[in-house]
């Protein structure tokens, strides 16, 4: 009896795609406060929400003022669902443009990073 290689090859390809699909996932920034390019009052905290659970130990953010000077932040906090990180500025943020650079590592060890600016009025 002659068997076809087609069903075996199809099963192999389908299985590879099924296994590889989760490996292609990366955490995506879903929400930020203050938001990207937003103008707001001095926030009590900076909040970033992601599409996947994060590992706090390998995630973080850095905030710089309009002159590129680092803004002191209290230690990063992780939400109960592990999808949101928050940082409280050590002191009230003065008026001006701020740059926020973040990096996030999901529980599947994928690292992503990004940055954006916002204005405090």
PDB file of C-alpha atoms in Angstrom:
ATOM      1  CA  UNK A   1       0.000   0.000   0.000  1.00  0.00           C
ATOM      2  CA  UNK A   2       1.406   3.370  -1.035  1.00  0.00           C
ATOM      3  CA  UNK A   3       1.149   6.286   1.434  1.00  0.00           C
ATOM      4  CA  UNK A   4       1.334   9.928   0.560  1.00  0.00           C
ATOM      5  CA  UNK A   5       3.923  12.248   2.100  1.00  0.00           C
ATOM      6  CA  UNK A   6       1.475  15.148   1.815  1.00  0.00           C
ATOM      7  CA  UNK A   7      -0.564  14.458   5.010  1.00  0.00           C
ATOM      8  CA  UNK A   8       2.619  13.926   7.023  1.00  0.00           C
ATOM      9  CA  UNK A   9       4.198  17.140   5.713  1.00  0.00           C
ATOM     10  CA  UNK A  10       0.976  19.069   6.354  1.00  0.00           C
ATOM     11  CA  UNK A  11       0.816  17.780   9.930  1.00  0.00           C
ATOM     12  CA  UNK A  12       4.461  18.690  10.486  1.00  0.00           C
ATOM     13  CA  UNK A  13       3.987  22.241   9.191  1.00  0.00           C
ATOM     14  CA  UNK A  14       0.764  22.726  11.159  1.00  0.00           C
ATOM     15  CA  UNK A  15       2.424  21.440  14.321  1.00  0.00           C
ATOM     16  CA  UNK A  16       5.395  23.758  13.850  1.00  0.00           C
ATOM     17  CA  UNK A  17       3.114  26.770  13.389  1.00  0.00           C
ATOM     18  CA  UNK A  18       1.102  25.817  16.463  1.00  0.00           C
ATOM     19  CA  UNK A  19       4.229  25.545  18.602  1.00  0.00           C
ATOM     20  CA  UNK A  20       5.828  28.701  17.158  1.00  0.00           C
ATOM     21  CA  UNK A  21       2.737  30.902  17.508  1.00  0.00           C
ATOM     22  CA  UNK A  22       3.166  31.638  21.244  1.00  0.00           C
ATOM     23  CA  UNK A  23       6.852  32.318  20.708  1.00  0.00           C
ATOM     24  CA  UNK A  24       5.961  35.139  18.318  1.00  0.00           C
ATOM     25  CA  UNK A  25       4.019  37.024  20.999  1.00  0.00           C
ATOM     26  CA  UNK A  26       5.496  40.173  22.515  1.00  0.00           C
ATOM     27  CA  UNK A  27       4.033  42.458  25.157  1.00  0.00           C
ATOM     28  CA  UNK A  28       2.411  45.510  23.585  1.00  0.00           C
ATOM     29  CA  UNK A  29       1.840  48.805  25.335  1.00  0.00           C
ATOM     30  CA  UNK A  30      -1.947  49.165  25.557  1.00  0.00           C
ATOM     31  CA  UNK A  31      -2.319  52.221  27.788  1.00  0.00           C
ATOM     32  CA  UNK A  32      -0.126  54.954  29.213  1.00  0.00           C
ATOM     33  CA  UNK A  33      -0.837  57.719  31.713  1.00  0.00           C
ATOM     34  CA  UNK A  34       0.201  60.379  30.999  1.00  0.00           C
ATOM     35  CA  UNK A  35      -0.461  59.359  27.436  1.00  0.00           C
ATOM     36  CA  UNK A  36       1.692  59.606  24.349  1.00  0.00           C
ATOM     37  CA  UNK A  37       2.017  63.297  23.345  1.00  0.00           C
ATOM     38  CA  UNK A  38      -0.483  64.235  26.086  1.00  0.00           C
ATOM     39  CA  UNK A  39      -0.600  67.530  27.942  1.00  0.00           C
ATOM     40  CA  UNK A  40      -1.578  67.039  31.576  1.00  0.00           C
ATOM     41  CA  UNK A  41      -1.156  68.258  35.141  1.00  0.00           C
ATOM     42  CA  UNK A  42       1.640  66.760  37.221  1.00  0.00           C
ATOM     43  CA  UNK A  43       0.568  63.111  37.639  1.00  0.00           C
ATOM     44  CA  UNK A  44       0.671  61.364  41.010  1.00  0.00           C
ATOM     45  CA  UNK A  45       2.117  58.339  39.187  1.00  0.00           C
ATOM     46  CA  UNK A  46       3.087  57.114  35.733  1.00  0.00           C
ATOM     47  CA  UNK A  47       1.198  54.033  34.579  1.00  0.00           C
ATOM     48  CA  UNK A  48       1.910  51.683  31.664  1.00  0.00           C
ATOM     49  CA  UNK A  49      -0.396  48.749  30.864  1.00  0.00           C
ATOM     50  CA  UNK A  50       0.688  45.881  28.601  1.00  0.00           C
ATOM     51  CA  UNK A  51      -0.982  43.051  26.726  1.00  0.00           C
ATOM     52  CA  UNK A  52       0.932  40.323  28.597  1.00  0.00           C
ATOM     53  CA  UNK A  53       2.163  39.559  32.089  1.00  0.00           C
ATOM     54  CA  UNK A  54       5.518  41.168  32.883  1.00  0.00           C
ATOM     55  CA  UNK A  55       8.526  40.231  34.963  1.00  0.00           C
ATOM     56  CA  UNK A  56       9.093  43.265  37.186  1.00  0.00           C
ATOM     57  CA  UNK A  57      12.736  42.416  37.824  1.00  0.00           C
ATOM     58  CA  UNK A  58      13.541  42.861  34.115  1.00  0.00           C
ATOM     59  CA  UNK A  59      11.133  45.695  33.283  1.00  0.00           C
ATOM     60  CA  UNK A  60      11.525  49.377  33.957  1.00  0.00           C
ATOM     61  CA  UNK A  61      11.214  52.962  32.903  1.00  0.00           C
ATOM     62  CA  UNK A  62      13.306  56.098  32.889  1.00  0.00           C
ATOM     63  CA  UNK A  63      11.966  59.626  32.886  1.00  0.00           C
ATOM     64  CA  UNK A  64      13.934  62.664  31.713  1.00  0.00           C
ATOM     65  CA  UNK A  65      13.032  66.348  31.791  1.00  0.00           C
ATOM     66  CA  UNK A  66      13.280  68.740  28.843  1.00  0.00           C
ATOM     67  CA  UNK A  67      17.032  69.149  29.479  1.00  0.00           C
ATOM     68  CA  UNK A  68      17.645  65.403  29.440  1.00  0.00           C
ATOM     69  CA  UNK A  69      18.145  65.225  33.207  1.00  0.00           C
ATOM     70  CA  UNK A  70      16.850  62.086  34.929  1.00  0.00           C
ATOM     71  CA  UNK A  71      13.745  62.521  37.062  1.00  0.00           C
ATOM     72  CA  UNK A  72      13.855  60.512  40.284  1.00  0.00           C
ATOM     73  CA  UNK A  73      11.161  57.861  40.601  1.00  0.00           C
ATOM     74  CA  UNK A  74      10.198  55.674  43.520  1.00  0.00           C
ATOM     75  CA  UNK A  75      10.551  51.897  42.970  1.00  0.00           C
ATOM     76  CA  UNK A  76       8.419  50.425  40.223  1.00  0.00           C
ATOM     77  CA  UNK A  77       5.157  48.748  41.235  1.00  0.00           C
ATOM     78  CA  UNK A  78       3.513  45.795  39.483  1.00  0.00           C
ATOM     79  CA  UNK A  79      -0.258  45.255  39.427  1.00  0.00           C
ATOM     80  CA  UNK A  80      -1.850  42.069  40.757  1.00  0.00           C
ATOM     81  CA  UNK A  81      -2.398  40.765  37.196  1.00  0.00           C
ATOM     82  CA  UNK A  82       1.266  41.535  36.324  1.00  0.00           C
ATOM     83  CA  UNK A  83       0.252  43.526  33.238  1.00  0.00           C
ATOM     84  CA  UNK A  84       0.652  47.038  34.597  1.00  0.00           C
ATOM     85  CA  UNK A  85       3.681  48.859  35.943  1.00  0.00           C
ATOM     86  CA  UNK A  86       3.551  52.167  37.771  1.00  0.00           C
ATOM     87  CA  UNK A  87       6.129  54.588  39.138  1.00  0.00           C
ATOM     88  CA  UNK A  88       5.615  57.524  41.467  1.00  0.00           C
ATOM     89  CA  UNK A  89       7.791  60.597  40.839  1.00  0.00           C
ATOM     90  CA  UNK A  90       9.903  61.370  43.908  1.00  0.00           C
ATOM     91  CA  UNK A  91       8.654  64.969  43.768  1.00  0.00           C
ATOM     92  CA  UNK A  92       6.059  66.990  41.892  1.00  0.00           C
ATOM     93  CA  UNK A  93       6.863  67.293  38.197  1.00  0.00           C
ATOM     94  CA  UNK A  94       7.357  70.889  37.032  1.00  0.00           C
ATOM     95  CA  UNK A  95       5.973  72.312  33.794  1.00  0.00           C
ATOM     96  CA  UNK A  96       7.745  71.203  30.661  1.00  0.00           C
ATOM     97  CA  UNK A  97       8.228  68.393  28.183  1.00  0.00           C
ATOM     98  CA  UNK A  98       9.249  64.974  29.517  1.00  0.00           C
ATOM     99  CA  UNK A  99      10.630  61.926  27.750  1.00  0.00           C
ATOM    100  CA  UNK A 100       9.694  58.489  29.013  1.00  0.00           C
ATOM    101  CA  UNK A 101      11.682  55.433  27.948  1.00  0.00           C
ATOM    102  CA  UNK A 102      10.368  52.035  29.009  1.00  0.00           C
ATOM    103  CA  UNK A 103      11.344  48.405  28.590  1.00  0.00           C
ATOM    104  CA  UNK A 104       9.188  45.432  29.431  1.00  0.00           C
ATOM    105  CA  UNK A 105       9.975  41.737  29.636  1.00  0.00           C
ATOM    106  CA  UNK A 106       7.051  39.347  29.477  1.00  0.00           C
ATOM    107  CA  UNK A 107       6.855  36.054  31.319  1.00  0.00           C
ATOM    108  CA  UNK A 108       7.863  34.312  28.069  1.00  0.00           C
ATOM    109  CA  UNK A 109      11.123  36.370  28.246  1.00  0.00           C
ATOM    110  CA  UNK A 110      10.462  38.632  25.273  1.00  0.00           C
ATOM    111  CA  UNK A 111      11.810  42.160  25.771  1.00  0.00           C
ATOM    112  CA  UNK A 112      10.286  45.176  24.072  1.00  0.00           C
ATOM    113  CA  UNK A 113      11.001  48.838  24.573  1.00  0.00           C
ATOM    114  CA  UNK A 114       9.718  52.181  23.519  1.00  0.00           C
ATOM    115  CA  UNK A 115       9.655  55.838  24.344  1.00  0.00           C
ATOM    116  CA  UNK A 116       7.392  58.820  24.045  1.00  0.00           C
ATOM    117  CA  UNK A 117       7.041  62.425  25.182  1.00  0.00           C
ATOM    118  CA  UNK A 118       4.371  64.206  27.146  1.00  0.00           C
ATOM    119  CA  UNK A 119       3.960  67.732  28.480  1.00  0.00           C
ATOM    120  CA  UNK A 120       3.187  68.869  32.014  1.00  0.00           C
ATOM    121  CA  UNK A 121       1.337  72.175  32.212  1.00  0.00           C
TER     122      UNK A 121
END
